[in-house]
PDB file of C-alpha atoms in Angstrom:
ATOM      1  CA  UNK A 232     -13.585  27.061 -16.032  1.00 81.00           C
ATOM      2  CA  UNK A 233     -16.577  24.994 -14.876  1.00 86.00           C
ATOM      3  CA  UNK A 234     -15.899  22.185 -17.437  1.00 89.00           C
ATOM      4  CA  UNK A 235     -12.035  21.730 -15.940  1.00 90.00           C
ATOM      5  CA  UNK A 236     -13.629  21.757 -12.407  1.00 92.00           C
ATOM      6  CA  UNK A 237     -16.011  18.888 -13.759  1.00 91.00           C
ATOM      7  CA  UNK A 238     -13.607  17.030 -15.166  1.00 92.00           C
ATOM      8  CA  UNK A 239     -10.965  17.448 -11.749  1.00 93.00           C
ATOM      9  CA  UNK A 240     -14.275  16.219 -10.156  1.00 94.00           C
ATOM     10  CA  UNK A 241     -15.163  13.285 -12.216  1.00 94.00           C
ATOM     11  CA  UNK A 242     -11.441  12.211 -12.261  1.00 94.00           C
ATOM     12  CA  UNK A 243     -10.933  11.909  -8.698  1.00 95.00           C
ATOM     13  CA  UNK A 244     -13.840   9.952  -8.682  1.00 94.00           C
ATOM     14  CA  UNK A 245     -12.270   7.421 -10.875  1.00 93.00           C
ATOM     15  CA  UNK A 246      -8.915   7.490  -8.999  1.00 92.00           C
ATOM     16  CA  UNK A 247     -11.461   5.726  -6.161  1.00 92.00           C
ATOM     17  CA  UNK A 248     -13.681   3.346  -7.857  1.00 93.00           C
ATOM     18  CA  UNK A 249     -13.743   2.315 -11.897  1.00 93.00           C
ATOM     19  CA  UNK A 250     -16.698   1.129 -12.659  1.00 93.00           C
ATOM     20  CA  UNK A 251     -19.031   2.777  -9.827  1.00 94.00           C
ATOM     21  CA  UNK A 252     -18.651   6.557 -11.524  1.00 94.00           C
ATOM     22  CA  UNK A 253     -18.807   5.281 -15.172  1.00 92.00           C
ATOM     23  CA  UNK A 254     -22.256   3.632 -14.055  1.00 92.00           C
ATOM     24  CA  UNK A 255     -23.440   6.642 -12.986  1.00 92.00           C
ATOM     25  CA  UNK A 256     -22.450   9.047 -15.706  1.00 90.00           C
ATOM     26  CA  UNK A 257     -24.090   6.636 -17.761  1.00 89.00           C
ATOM     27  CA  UNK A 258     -27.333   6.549 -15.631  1.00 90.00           C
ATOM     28  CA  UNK A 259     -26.826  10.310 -15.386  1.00 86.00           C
ATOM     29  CA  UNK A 260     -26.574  10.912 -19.564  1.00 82.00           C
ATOM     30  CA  UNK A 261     -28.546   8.003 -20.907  1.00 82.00           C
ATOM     31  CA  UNK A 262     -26.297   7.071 -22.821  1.00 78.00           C
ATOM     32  CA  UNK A 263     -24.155   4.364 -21.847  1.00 82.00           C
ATOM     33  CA  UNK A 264     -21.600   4.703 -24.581  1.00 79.00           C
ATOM     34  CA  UNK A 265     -20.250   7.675 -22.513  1.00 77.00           C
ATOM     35  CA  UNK A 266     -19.808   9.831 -25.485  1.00 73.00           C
ATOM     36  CA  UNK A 267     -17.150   7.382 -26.668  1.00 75.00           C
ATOM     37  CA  UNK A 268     -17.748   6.742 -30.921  1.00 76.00           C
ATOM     38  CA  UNK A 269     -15.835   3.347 -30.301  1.00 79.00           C
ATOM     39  CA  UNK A 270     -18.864   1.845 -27.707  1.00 80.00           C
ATOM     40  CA  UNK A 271     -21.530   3.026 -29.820  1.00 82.00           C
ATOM     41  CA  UNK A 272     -21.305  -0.342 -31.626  1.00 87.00           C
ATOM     42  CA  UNK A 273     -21.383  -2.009 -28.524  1.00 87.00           C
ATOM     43  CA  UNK A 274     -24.740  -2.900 -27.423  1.00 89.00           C
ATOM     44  CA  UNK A 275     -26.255  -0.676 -24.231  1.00 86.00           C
ATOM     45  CA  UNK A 276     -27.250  -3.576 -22.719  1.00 91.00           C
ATOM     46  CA  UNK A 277     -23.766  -5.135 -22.842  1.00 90.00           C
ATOM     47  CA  UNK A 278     -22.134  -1.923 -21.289  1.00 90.00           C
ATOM     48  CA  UNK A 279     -24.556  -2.191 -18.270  1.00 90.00           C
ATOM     49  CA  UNK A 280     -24.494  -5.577 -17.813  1.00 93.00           C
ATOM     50  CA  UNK A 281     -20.140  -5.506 -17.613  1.00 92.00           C
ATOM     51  CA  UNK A 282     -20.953  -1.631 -15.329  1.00 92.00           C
ATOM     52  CA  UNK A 283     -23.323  -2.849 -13.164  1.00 94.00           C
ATOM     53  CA  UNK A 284     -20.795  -6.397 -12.287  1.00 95.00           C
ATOM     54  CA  UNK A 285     -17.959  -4.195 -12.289  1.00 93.00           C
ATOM     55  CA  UNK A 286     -19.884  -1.724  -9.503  1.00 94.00           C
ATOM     56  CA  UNK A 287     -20.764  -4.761  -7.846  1.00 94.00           C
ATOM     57  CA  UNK A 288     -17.173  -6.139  -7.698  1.00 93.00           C
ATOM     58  CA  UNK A 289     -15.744  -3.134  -6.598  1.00 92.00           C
ATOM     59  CA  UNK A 290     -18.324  -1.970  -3.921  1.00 92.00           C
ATOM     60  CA  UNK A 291     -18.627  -5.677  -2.370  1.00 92.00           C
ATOM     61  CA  UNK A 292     -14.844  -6.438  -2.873  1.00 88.00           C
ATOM     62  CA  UNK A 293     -13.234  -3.145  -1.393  1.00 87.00           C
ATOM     63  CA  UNK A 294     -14.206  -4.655   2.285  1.00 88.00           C
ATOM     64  CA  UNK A 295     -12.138  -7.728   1.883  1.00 87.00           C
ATOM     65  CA  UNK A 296      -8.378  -7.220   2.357  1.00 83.00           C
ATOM     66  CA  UNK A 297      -7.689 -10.157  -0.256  1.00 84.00           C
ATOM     67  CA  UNK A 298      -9.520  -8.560  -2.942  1.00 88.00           C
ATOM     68  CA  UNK A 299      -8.218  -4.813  -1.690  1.00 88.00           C
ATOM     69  CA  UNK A 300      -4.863  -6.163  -2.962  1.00 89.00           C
ATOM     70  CA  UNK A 301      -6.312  -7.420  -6.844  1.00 91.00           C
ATOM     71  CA  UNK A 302      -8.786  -4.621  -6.644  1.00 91.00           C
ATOM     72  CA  UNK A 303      -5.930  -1.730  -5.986  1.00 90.00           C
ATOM     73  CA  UNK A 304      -3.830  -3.643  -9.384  1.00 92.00           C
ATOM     74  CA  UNK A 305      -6.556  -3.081 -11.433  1.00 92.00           C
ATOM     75  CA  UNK A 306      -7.289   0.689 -10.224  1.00 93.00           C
ATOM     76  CA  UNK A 307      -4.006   1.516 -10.801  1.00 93.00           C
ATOM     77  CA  UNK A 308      -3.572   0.106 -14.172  1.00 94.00           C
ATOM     78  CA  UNK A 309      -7.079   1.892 -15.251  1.00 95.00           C
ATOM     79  CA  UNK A 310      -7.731   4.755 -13.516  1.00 94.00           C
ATOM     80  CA  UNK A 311      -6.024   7.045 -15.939  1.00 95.00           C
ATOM     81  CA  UNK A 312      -8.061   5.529 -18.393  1.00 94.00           C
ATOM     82  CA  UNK A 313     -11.364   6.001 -16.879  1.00 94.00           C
ATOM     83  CA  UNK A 314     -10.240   9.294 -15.623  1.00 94.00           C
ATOM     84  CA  UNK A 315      -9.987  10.750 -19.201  1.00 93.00           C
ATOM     85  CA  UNK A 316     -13.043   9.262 -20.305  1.00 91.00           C
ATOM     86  CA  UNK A 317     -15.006  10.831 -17.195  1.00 92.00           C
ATOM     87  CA  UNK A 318     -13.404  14.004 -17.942  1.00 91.00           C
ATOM     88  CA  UNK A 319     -14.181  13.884 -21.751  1.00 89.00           C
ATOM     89  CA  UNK A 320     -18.018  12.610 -20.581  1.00 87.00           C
ATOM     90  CA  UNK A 321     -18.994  15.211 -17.942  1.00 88.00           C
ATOM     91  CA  UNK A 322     -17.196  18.291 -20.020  1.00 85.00           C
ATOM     92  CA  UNK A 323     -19.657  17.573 -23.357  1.00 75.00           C
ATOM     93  CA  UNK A 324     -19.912  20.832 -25.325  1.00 72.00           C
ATOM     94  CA  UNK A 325     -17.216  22.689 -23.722  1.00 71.00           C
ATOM     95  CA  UNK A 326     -15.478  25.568 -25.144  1.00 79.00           C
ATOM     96  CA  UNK A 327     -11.405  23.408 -24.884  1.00 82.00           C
ATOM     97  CA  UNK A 328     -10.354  20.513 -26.931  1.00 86.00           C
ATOM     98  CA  UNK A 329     -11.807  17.385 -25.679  1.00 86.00           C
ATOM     99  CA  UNK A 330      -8.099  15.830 -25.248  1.00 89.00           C
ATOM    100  CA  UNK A 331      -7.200  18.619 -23.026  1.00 91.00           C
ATOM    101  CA  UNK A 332      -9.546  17.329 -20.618  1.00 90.00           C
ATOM    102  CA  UNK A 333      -8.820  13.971 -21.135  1.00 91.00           C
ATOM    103  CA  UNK A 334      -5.021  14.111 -20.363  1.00 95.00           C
ATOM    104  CA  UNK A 335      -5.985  16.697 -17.095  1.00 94.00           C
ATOM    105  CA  UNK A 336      -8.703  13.801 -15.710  1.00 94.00           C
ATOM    106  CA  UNK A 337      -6.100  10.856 -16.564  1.00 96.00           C
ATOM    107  CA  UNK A 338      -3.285  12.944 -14.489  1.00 96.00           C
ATOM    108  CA  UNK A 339      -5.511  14.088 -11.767  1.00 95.00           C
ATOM    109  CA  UNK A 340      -7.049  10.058 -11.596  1.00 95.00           C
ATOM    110  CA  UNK A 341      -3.225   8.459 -11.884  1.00 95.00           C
ATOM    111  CA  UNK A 342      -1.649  10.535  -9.205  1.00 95.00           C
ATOM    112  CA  UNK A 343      -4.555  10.118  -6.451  1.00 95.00           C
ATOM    113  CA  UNK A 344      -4.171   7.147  -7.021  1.00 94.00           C
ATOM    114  CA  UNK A 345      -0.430   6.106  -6.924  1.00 93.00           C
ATOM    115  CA  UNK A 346      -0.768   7.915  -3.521  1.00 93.00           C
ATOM    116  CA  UNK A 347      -3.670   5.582  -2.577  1.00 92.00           C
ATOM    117  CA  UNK A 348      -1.683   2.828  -3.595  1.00 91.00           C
ATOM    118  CA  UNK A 349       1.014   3.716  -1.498  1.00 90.00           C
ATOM    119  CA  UNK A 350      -0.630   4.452   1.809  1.00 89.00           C
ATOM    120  CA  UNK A 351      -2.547   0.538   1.124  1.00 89.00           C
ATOM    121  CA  UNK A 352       0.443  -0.831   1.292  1.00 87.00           C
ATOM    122  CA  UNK A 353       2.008   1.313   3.905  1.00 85.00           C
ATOM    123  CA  UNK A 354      -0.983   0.394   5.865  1.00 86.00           C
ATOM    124  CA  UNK A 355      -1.255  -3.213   4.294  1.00 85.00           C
ATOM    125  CA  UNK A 356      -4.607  -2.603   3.586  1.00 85.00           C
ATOM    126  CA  UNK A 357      -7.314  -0.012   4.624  1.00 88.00           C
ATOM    127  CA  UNK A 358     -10.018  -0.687   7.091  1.00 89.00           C
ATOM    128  CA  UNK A 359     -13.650  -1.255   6.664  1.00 90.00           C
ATOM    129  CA  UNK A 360     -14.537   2.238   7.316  1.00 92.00           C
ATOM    130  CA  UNK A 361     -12.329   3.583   4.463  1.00 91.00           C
ATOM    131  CA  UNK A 362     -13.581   1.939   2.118  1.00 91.00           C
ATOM    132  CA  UNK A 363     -17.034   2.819   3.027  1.00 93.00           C
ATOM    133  CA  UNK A 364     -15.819   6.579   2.856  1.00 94.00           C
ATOM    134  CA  UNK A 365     -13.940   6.080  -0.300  1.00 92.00           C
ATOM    135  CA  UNK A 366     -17.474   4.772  -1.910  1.00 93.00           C
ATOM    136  CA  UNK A 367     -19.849   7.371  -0.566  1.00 95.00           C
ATOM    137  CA  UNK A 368     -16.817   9.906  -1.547  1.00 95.00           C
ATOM    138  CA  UNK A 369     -16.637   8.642  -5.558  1.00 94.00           C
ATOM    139  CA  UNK A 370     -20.634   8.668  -5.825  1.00 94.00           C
ATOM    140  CA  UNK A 371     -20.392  12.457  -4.281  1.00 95.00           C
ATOM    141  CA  UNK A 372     -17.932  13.622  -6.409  1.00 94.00           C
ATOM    142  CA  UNK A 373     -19.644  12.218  -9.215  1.00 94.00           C
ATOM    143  CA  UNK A 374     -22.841  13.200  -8.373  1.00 93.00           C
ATOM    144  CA  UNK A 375     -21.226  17.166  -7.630  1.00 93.00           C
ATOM    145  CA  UNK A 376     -18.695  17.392 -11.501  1.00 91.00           C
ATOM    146  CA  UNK A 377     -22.430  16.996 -12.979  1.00 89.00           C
ATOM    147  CA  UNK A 378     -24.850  19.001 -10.536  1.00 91.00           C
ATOM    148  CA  UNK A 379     -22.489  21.286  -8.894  1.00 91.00           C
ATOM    149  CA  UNK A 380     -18.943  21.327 -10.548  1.00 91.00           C
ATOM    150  CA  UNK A 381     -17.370  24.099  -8.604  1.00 93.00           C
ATOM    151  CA  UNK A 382     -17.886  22.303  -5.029  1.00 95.00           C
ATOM    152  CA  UNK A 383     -16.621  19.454  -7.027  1.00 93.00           C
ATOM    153  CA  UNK A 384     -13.320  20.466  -8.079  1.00 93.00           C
ATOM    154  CA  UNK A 385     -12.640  22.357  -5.246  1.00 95.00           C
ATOM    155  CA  UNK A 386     -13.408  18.721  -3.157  1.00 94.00           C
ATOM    156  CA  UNK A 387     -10.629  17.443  -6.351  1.00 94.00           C
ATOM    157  CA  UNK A 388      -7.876  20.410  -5.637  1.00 94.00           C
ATOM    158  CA  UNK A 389      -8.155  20.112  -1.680  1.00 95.00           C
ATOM    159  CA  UNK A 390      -7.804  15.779  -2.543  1.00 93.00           C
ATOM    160  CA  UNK A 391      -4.781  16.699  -4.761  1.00 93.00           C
ATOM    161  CA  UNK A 392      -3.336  19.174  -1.481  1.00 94.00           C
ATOM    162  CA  UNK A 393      -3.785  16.217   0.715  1.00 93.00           C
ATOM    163  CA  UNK A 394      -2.068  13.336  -1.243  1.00 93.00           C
ATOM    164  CA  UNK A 395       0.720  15.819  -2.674  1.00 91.00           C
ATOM    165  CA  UNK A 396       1.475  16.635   1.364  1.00 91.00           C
ATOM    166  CA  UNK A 397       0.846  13.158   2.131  1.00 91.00           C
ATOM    167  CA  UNK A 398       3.677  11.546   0.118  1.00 88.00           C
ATOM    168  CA  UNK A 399       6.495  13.501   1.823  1.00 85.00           C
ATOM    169  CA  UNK A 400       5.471  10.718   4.963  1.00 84.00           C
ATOM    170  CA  UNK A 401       5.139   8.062   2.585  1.00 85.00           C
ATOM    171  CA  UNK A 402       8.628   8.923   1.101  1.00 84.00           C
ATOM    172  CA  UNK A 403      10.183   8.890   4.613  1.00 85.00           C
ATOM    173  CA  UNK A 404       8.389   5.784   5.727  1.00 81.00           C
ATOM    174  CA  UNK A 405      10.439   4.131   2.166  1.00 81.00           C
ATOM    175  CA  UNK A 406      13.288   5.467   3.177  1.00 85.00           C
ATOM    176  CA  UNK A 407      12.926   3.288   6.444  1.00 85.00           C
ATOM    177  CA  UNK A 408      12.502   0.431   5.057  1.00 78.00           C
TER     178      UNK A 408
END
């Protein structure tokens, strides 16, 4: 049970920020192929040169509302992605198939953030201060599926409550339009 409330944790993370929580479950593990056979033929300084620009990208970027708009494309496209792979990378020796993990992170990661998606362009954009608390809110999480995964998950369901209650506005708001 605490592996699936690290991986809900991780993968909310990574419905957030991309890069940011893969940086730090690297930093966290040292290893920066994250577990993955595929990057272990990739060289680690490779993988944390392309983490560390990503992090930057994302963490200077999110405060501009021109780059909030390519920035939100590119979550959405690879969130899922990253959400499996943080839920396969913070879950290592648990007693459930790897994949099981995998597909609950890449759900969990996809639907957060569809509903994030929505509300930035229901708002056309999010201010400053989101952003900020979207940032300190992926490092926590992150920092919480590997330290302390039960706060963590429980931080995941109550995000999952929220956006789940949330789209009923954002599905009358469409309507309006």
């Amino acid at each position: 049970m605490l592996e699936l409330l690290a991986a809900l944790s991780a993968a909310a993370a990574a419905s957030m920020r991309i890069a940011v929580p893969l940086l730090i479950v690297a930093v966290l593990h040292d290893d920066f192929s994250l577990g993955l056979p595929l990057l272990t033929y990739i060289p680690s300084v490779a993988i944390a040169s392309l983490l560390i620009s990503g992090s930057l990208i994302e963490l200077v970027g999110s405060k501009q509302r021109l780059s909030q708009r390519l920035l939100q494309l590119v979550q959405l496209l690879f969130s899922p992605f990253v959400g499996a792979i943080l839920a396969v990378s913070v879950t290592t020796g648990a007693s459930l198939p790897n994949w099981l993990f995998g597909a609950v992170g890449a759900l969990l990661a996809f639907v957060l953030q569809l509903v994030q998606a929505g509300w930035f362009y229901h708002l056309r954009g999010f201010p400053l201060w989101v952003a900020f608390l979207q940032d300190a809110l992926c490092i926590l999480l992150i920092f919480l599926a590997v330290n302390a995964p039960q706060v963590g998950g429980l931080i995941a369901l109550i995000s999952l409550l929220i956006a789940v209650r949330s789209m009923r506005n954002l599905h009358r708001w469409y309507k309006q339009q």
